[in-house]
Structure formats: C-alpha cells, structure tokens
C-alpha cells in the first residue's frame, strides 16, 4: 500500500517514494562524481578518478542502480517505493567502491568505455537500508566501511527530495560506535538534507548528542516551527545542551509530546527545559525521568507545568525533587484535570510531599488510570491521605507503592480503599513495605476477586510462613495473579526491632480495629 498521511484539510493522500524526480537523479550523479574525484577514505586507498571519468562513471552508476531499483519496484507496484529507494542507494554505494577498486581506465583512441551492469558489482560494502550489513572481505570491510559518511552522502539528495512529503522522522541510534568527528559529520549531513521540512514528529534519541550533537542538528531544529512530538531520550544532554535545544527550536506552541528520559540535565538544565515547557500549552505527554534534577529544578519544572492544562501523561521518575518540589508539583497537578498517568516514583517526596500530591489528586484527575509513587520514603502516617485518594480513583488500573514503609497499618487502610469498585484494576505493587501477615492477608482479600487483576506483588516484605500460606490459599483459584514471594523475609525486622512473627498478634488486633474503617473523599 501507499504511505498515507493527511493534508492540511484533513484529507488522506498517498505518498509514492519511487521513482525519484529527474532533478534528484542529477543531484545524485553530481554527488557521486564528487566522491569519485575528491579526497576521501576510499580515494586515499584506491586513488581518485579524473573529473571527466568520474562524471562518466557516476552517470553509469546511477543508471544501473536506477534500473535495478525500478525492476524491484515493478514487482511490487502496490508498495510505496520505500524498498526501491533503499535498493537504489545500496546499489550506488556498492558500485562507487567497485569503480574505485578498478581504478582509472586508459581508453584506446576511438574506443568507447565498457558499460557497467549491476552483476559486475561485488556483493559487498554497506547497506544503508534497515537490513543487514554484508561483507565479502571482513577485515577490509570493517576498516573501510566503519564511517557512515559515504552512505549518508548518497542518501542526502534522496532525503532532500522527499523532505517536503515527510511528516515523521526517526533518526534515533544513528551514530552508535562512531568517533565524535564522524558522528558530527553524519548528523550535519542529515540535518542539512532535512532542513526546511515541516515535521510533525522528530526522534533524535540514543545518539549521545551532548551540546555539539544538538548543534549539529541545528539546521533541522531551527526550521521546525510546527513540531508536535520531540524525543530526546538517552542523548547525554547536559545543562548546556538543554539550553541549546530551547535556543534552536523556534516554537513549541504545537508540541504535544516531549520525552527527555535519561539525560544529565541537572537543575540548571531543568531551568532551560522549564522555559520550553512553559511555551507548550498543548503538551499532553511529558517525560523527564532519570535526569538528575534536584529541588530547584523540580520546583521550576512543576511551576512551568501549570501552563500545560491538557496534560494526560506525566513521568518524572528517578529524580531528586525532595519535599519542596513535591509540594510545588501538587499545586501543578491541580491544573491537570485530564491526567490519566502519573509516574512519580523515586522522587524523595517523603510523607509531606506524598500527602500534598494525594490530597490534590483526590479532588482532580477523575480519569486517573496509573499512579506510581514507589521509593519515596512514605510511611503509614501518610496512609489516610493515600487511601482517600485511591478510593476516589475508580478507573485506576495500575497502583505502585513499592519500596515505601506502609507496614500493616498502611497496607490495611489501602486495602480498605480498594475493596469497593475498582473493577479495572490490573496491577498492584506493595512490595518491600515492611508488611507482615495482617497487611498481606487484608490486601489479598480485598483484591482476589477483582475481575481484571493480573498481578499482585507483595514480595520483599516480612510475612511469616503462616502468612504466606494464608495468602496463597486466598489466591488458590488464581495462582498466576500472585507474584513471586521468594524475596520475602519471614525473619525480617522493622525499624522498631520487631521480628516478623513478634508482631502477628498486634497485626491481628490492628486489622480488627480497622475492620470497619470507612475511607472516602472528604467534603469541603
């Protein structure tokens, strides 16, 4: 089928990637002639051709490659031509090296140079398509073809000819294993080839960009005024690189998705990102996880997010926000009535930050489906606020409160909150919460008959052997729902020095006292 997209009027239309225009073919011939006659890693090894001979050979190479790709395309006329473009570029790249290996040809007077056929090309070199890289002489190929520069230059005119039709571009993991100089040159080639395209989505993830890499993509970034999705994950983006992103992109007013996971941003970088966030009123999906952001940056981001009233998914996991940024974030969450996913684990929120967030979410985000607050040092003191929030979220599917300190008291209150309704619940994680038998039993009873439940994780707690047997008995009809318990420590001690078995009677008494506990949303 054709590649289908939408025009500005909302009507679907098809894009044919094959055949290339005549101007694109001529541009490619010019590029190849230049590669055959000017200094490069290949011409230094094999020698270069004269300008005249390079031009003649480049024309022949293009004709042979075009013929092979066209025959391929005719065998699949209903395709969009993408595989033909890949073959076209591959054949050009193969034949360039074959010509250089052959060297200049001395013509006898009146004799025409022999024509070239595709079968004369060695089965070697570099396939710039998504397929495998093929080699004949492994050591030679590894040495010669390590750079991406030559294939990138072959692809450049093809990309340039298509850029007015492209709406989504994925350049992730483009430069793995390359030296800095080679990587920057490849990025610049792609950037200049795509400059001026009007993209909806751009993915530059997994490229170890840093500030130099961001600026290598400067021509492309500066020309993007209508981006809706931008992915910059795992790019080594520091404070300086974050500033460069904000400096180069002219507008983020249409941005709906911004994902910035696993970078070295820090507080200063977060201040720069906050500027971009503040200028993105349509933002629906924001990820800034694992970016080394502390309290100052967390407060700045939280305040900036107040302008993003359409936010549906928020992922800030694995940063060092602390209590102050947690409280600031709670104020921002009050603006996010459409929020469906909140990933707030490992932010050092502690009780004060967690309670502030829970109290706000209880009153807002009626369609919340995912709530993750693992690893935040939340104790049973915050359980009433958490329980009230959870009780109000009847559409929740995933609840993760792992690696906190809820103990039996908190676990029982959360269990009571989950008892009624919550028919969409799929996963609950209260692992590593210093929970003993009473809390585990109460949680199991509250969840066992939830129709959609797929997984309950209470591993890593202090449940006695008897308690383990009791929980397994409760889930006897649904053994696959109960997660592994191999890291549970029946001999474990909580911070008060109580061993697992010592608190059983107290736990039973606590469960009895909380049996009739009502968890509900307080009225103003």
CSV table of C-alpha atoms in Angstrom, one decimal, residues 234-436:
chain,number,residue,atom,x,y,z
A,234,UNK,CA,19.3,8.9,26.3
A,235,UNK,CA,21.2,11.7,24.5
A,236,UNK,CA,23.7,12.8,27.1
A,237,UNK,CA,22.0,16.2,27.2
A,238,UNK,CA,23.7,18.3,29.8
A,239,UNK,CA,22.8,21.8,31.1
A,240,UNK,CA,24.4,23.4,28.0
A,241,UNK,CA,22.7,21.0,25.6
A,242,UNK,CA,19.3,21.7,27.2
A,243,UNK,CA,19.8,25.4,26.7
A,244,UNK,CA,20.8,24.7,23.0
A,245,UNK,CA,17.5,22.8,22.4
A,246,UNK,CA,15.5,25.7,23.7
A,247,UNK,CA,17.5,28.2,21.7
A,248,UNK,CA,17.4,26.3,18.4
A,249,UNK,CA,13.7,25.3,18.2
A,250,UNK,CA,11.8,28.4,17.2
A,251,UNK,CA,8.4,27.4,18.6
A,252,UNK,CA,6.9,24.7,20.8
A,253,UNK,CA,3.4,26.0,20.7
A,254,UNK,CA,2.1,22.9,18.9
A,255,UNK,CA,4.1,20.4,20.9
A,256,UNK,CA,2.0,17.6,22.4
A,257,UNK,CA,4.8,15.1,23.3
A,258,UNK,CA,8.2,15.9,24.9
A,259,UNK,CA,10.2,13.0,26.1
A,260,UNK,CA,13.5,13.7,27.8
A,261,UNK,CA,14.4,10.5,29.6
A,262,UNK,CA,17.9,9.5,30.9
A,263,UNK,CA,19.9,12.6,30.4
A,264,UNK,CA,22.4,14.6,32.5
A,265,UNK,CA,20.3,17.6,32.7
A,266,UNK,CA,20.5,18.6,36.4
A,267,UNK,CA,18.9,21.7,38.0
A,268,UNK,CA,20.4,24.2,35.6
A,269,UNK,CA,19.3,22.1,32.6
A,270,UNK,CA,15.8,21.8,34.1
A,271,UNK,CA,15.5,25.6,34.3
A,272,UNK,CA,16.1,25.6,30.5
A,273,UNK,CA,13.6,22.8,29.8
A,274,UNK,CA,11.1,24.7,32.0
A,275,UNK,CA,11.2,27.6,29.5
A,276,UNK,CA,10.2,25.2,26.7
A,277,UNK,CA,7.5,23.6,28.8
A,278,UNK,CA,6.0,26.9,29.7
A,279,UNK,CA,5.8,27.7,26.0
A,280,UNK,CA,4.0,24.4,25.3
A,281,UNK,CA,0.4,24.9,26.3
A,282,UNK,CA,-0.9,21.9,24.3
A,283,UNK,CA,1.5,19.4,26.0
A,284,UNK,CA,-0.2,16.1,26.7
A,285,UNK,CA,2.8,13.7,27.3
A,286,UNK,CA,5.8,14.9,29.3
A,287,UNK,CA,8.7,12.6,30.3
A,288,UNK,CA,11.7,14.0,32.2
A,289,UNK,CA,12.7,10.9,34.1
A,290,UNK,CA,16.3,10.0,35.3
A,291,UNK,CA,17.6,13.4,34.5
A,292,UNK,CA,19.4,14.2,37.9
A,293,UNK,CA,17.1,17.1,38.7
A,294,UNK,CA,17.0,18.3,42.3
A,295,UNK,CA,14.8,20.5,44.3
A,296,UNK,CA,15.5,23.8,42.5
A,297,UNK,CA,14.9,22.3,39.0
A,298,UNK,CA,11.9,20.3,40.3
A,299,UNK,CA,10.2,23.4,41.6
A,300,UNK,CA,10.9,25.2,38.2
A,301,UNK,CA,9.5,22.3,36.2
A,302,UNK,CA,6.5,22.0,38.4
A,303,UNK,CA,5.6,25.7,38.1
A,304,UNK,CA,6.1,25.5,34.3
A,305,UNK,CA,3.7,22.5,34.1
A,306,UNK,CA,0.9,24.7,35.4
A,307,UNK,CA,0.5,26.1,31.9
A,308,UNK,CA,0.0,22.6,30.4
A,309,UNK,CA,-3.6,22.2,31.2
A,310,UNK,CA,-4.1,19.4,28.6
A,311,UNK,CA,-1.5,17.1,30.3
A,312,UNK,CA,-2.5,13.4,30.2
A,313,UNK,CA,0.8,11.6,31.0
A,314,UNK,CA,3.4,12.8,33.4
A,315,UNK,CA,6.7,10.9,34.0
A,316,UNK,CA,9.2,12.4,36.4
A,317,UNK,CA,10.6,9.2,37.9
A,318,UNK,CA,14.1,8.9,39.4
A,319,UNK,CA,15.0,12.4,40.2
A,320,UNK,CA,15.9,14.2,43.5
A,321,UNK,CA,12.9,16.5,43.9
A,322,UNK,CA,12.5,16.3,47.6
A,323,UNK,CA,9.6,17.7,49.7
A,324,UNK,CA,9.7,21.3,48.5
A,325,UNK,CA,9.5,20.3,44.8
A,326,UNK,CA,6.8,17.6,45.7
A,327,UNK,CA,4.6,20.3,47.2
A,328,UNK,CA,5.2,22.5,44.2
A,329,UNK,CA,4.2,19.6,42.0
A,330,UNK,CA,1.0,19.1,43.9
A,331,UNK,CA,-0.1,22.6,43.0
A,332,UNK,CA,0.6,22.0,39.4
A,333,UNK,CA,-1.4,18.7,39.4
A,334,UNK,CA,-4.5,20.7,40.4
A,335,UNK,CA,-4.4,22.2,36.9
A,336,UNK,CA,-4.3,18.8,35.2
A,337,UNK,CA,-7.9,17.6,35.1
A,338,UNK,CA,-7.3,15.3,32.2
A,339,UNK,CA,-4.4,13.4,33.7
A,340,UNK,CA,-4.5,9.6,33.2
A,341,UNK,CA,-1.0,8.5,34.1
A,342,UNK,CA,1.2,9.8,36.9
A,343,UNK,CA,4.7,8.3,37.3
A,344,UNK,CA,6.1,9.9,40.4
A,345,UNK,CA,8.4,7.1,41.9
A,346,UNK,CA,11.8,7.7,43.4
A,347,UNK,CA,11.5,11.5,43.9
A,348,UNK,CA,12.3,11.6,47.7
A,349,UNK,CA,8.8,13.0,48.3
A,350,UNK,CA,8.6,11.7,51.9
A,351,UNK,CA,5.3,11.9,53.8
A,352,UNK,CA,4.8,15.7,53.4
A,353,UNK,CA,5.2,15.7,49.6
A,354,UNK,CA,3.2,12.5,49.1
A,355,UNK,CA,0.3,13.8,51.2
A,356,UNK,CA,0.2,17.1,49.3
A,357,UNK,CA,0.1,15.2,46.0
A,358,UNK,CA,-2.5,12.7,47.2
A,359,UNK,CA,-4.8,15.4,48.5
A,360,UNK,CA,-4.8,17.2,45.2
A,361,UNK,CA,-5.2,14.1,43.1
A,362,UNK,CA,-8.2,13.1,45.2
A,363,UNK,CA,-10.0,16.2,44.1
A,364,UNK,CA,-8.8,16.3,40.5
A,365,UNK,CA,-7.9,13.9,37.6
A,366,UNK,CA,-11.1,11.8,37.7
A,367,UNK,CA,-9.8,9.6,34.9
A,368,UNK,CA,-6.5,8.7,36.5
A,369,UNK,CA,-5.5,5.1,35.5
A,370,UNK,CA,-1.9,4.8,36.6
A,371,UNK,CA,-0.4,6.1,39.9
A,372,UNK,CA,3.2,5.2,40.7
A,373,UNK,CA,4.8,6.6,43.9
A,374,UNK,CA,7.3,3.9,44.7
A,375,UNK,CA,10.5,4.5,46.6
A,376,UNK,CA,9.5,7.8,48.2
A,377,UNK,CA,10.0,7.0,51.9
A,378,UNK,CA,6.3,7.2,52.5
A,379,UNK,CA,5.3,5.8,55.9
A,380,UNK,CA,2.0,4.7,57.4
A,381,UNK,CA,1.5,8.3,58.6
A,382,UNK,CA,0.6,9.2,55.0
A,383,UNK,CA,-1.7,6.2,54.5
A,384,UNK,CA,-5.0,8.0,55.3
A,385,UNK,CA,-4.4,10.6,52.5
A,386,UNK,CA,-3.2,7.9,50.1
A,387,UNK,CA,-6.2,5.7,50.9
A,388,UNK,CA,-8.7,8.6,50.4
A,389,UNK,CA,-7.1,9.4,47.0
A,390,UNK,CA,-7.1,5.8,45.9
A,391,UNK,CA,-10.7,5.3,46.9
A,392,UNK,CA,-11.7,8.2,44.7
A,393,UNK,CA,-9.9,6.8,41.6
A,394,UNK,CA,-12.4,4.2,40.4
A,395,UNK,CA,-10.8,4.0,37.0
A,396,UNK,CA,-7.3,3.1,38.2
A,397,UNK,CA,-5.6,0.1,36.6
A,398,UNK,CA,-2.1,0.3,37.9
A,399,UNK,CA,-1.1,1.2,41.5
A,400,UNK,CA,2.6,1.1,42.5
A,401,UNK,CA,3.6,2.0,46.1
A,402,UNK,CA,6.6,-0.4,46.3
A,403,UNK,CA,9.7,0.4,48.4
A,404,UNK,CA,8.0,2.5,51.0
A,405,UNK,CA,7.2,1.9,54.7
A,406,UNK,CA,3.5,1.3,54.8
A,407,UNK,CA,3.7,-1.6,57.2
A,408,UNK,CA,0.5,-3.4,58.2
A,409,UNK,CA,-1.2,-0.2,59.3
A,410,UNK,CA,-0.8,1.5,55.9
A,411,UNK,CA,-1.4,-1.7,53.9
A,412,UNK,CA,-4.7,-2.3,55.7
A,413,UNK,CA,-6.0,1.2,55.0
A,414,UNK,CA,-5.0,1.0,51.3
A,415,UNK,CA,-6.8,-2.5,51.2
A,416,UNK,CA,-10.0,-0.9,52.5
A,417,UNK,CA,-9.7,1.8,49.9
A,418,UNK,CA,-9.5,-0.8,47.1
A,419,UNK,CA,-12.3,-3.1,48.4
A,420,UNK,CA,-15.3,-1.4,46.7
A,421,UNK,CA,-15.4,-0.9,42.9
A,422,UNK,CA,-12.0,-0.6,41.2
A,423,UNK,CA,-13.2,-3.2,38.6
A,424,UNK,CA,-10.5,-2.1,36.1
A,425,UNK,CA,-7.6,-2.8,38.4
A,426,UNK,CA,-4.8,-4.8,36.7
A,427,UNK,CA,-1.6,-4.4,38.8
A,428,UNK,CA,-0.9,-3.6,42.4
A,429,UNK,CA,2.6,-3.4,43.9
A,430,UNK,CA,3.2,-3.0,47.6
A,431,UNK,CA,6.5,-4.9,47.7
A,432,UNK,CA,9.2,-4.0,50.2
A,433,UNK,CA,6.9,-2.1,52.6
A,434,UNK,CA,7.8,-3.8,55.9
A,435,UNK,CA,4.4,-5.5,55.7
A,436,UNK,CA,3.6,-8.6,57.8
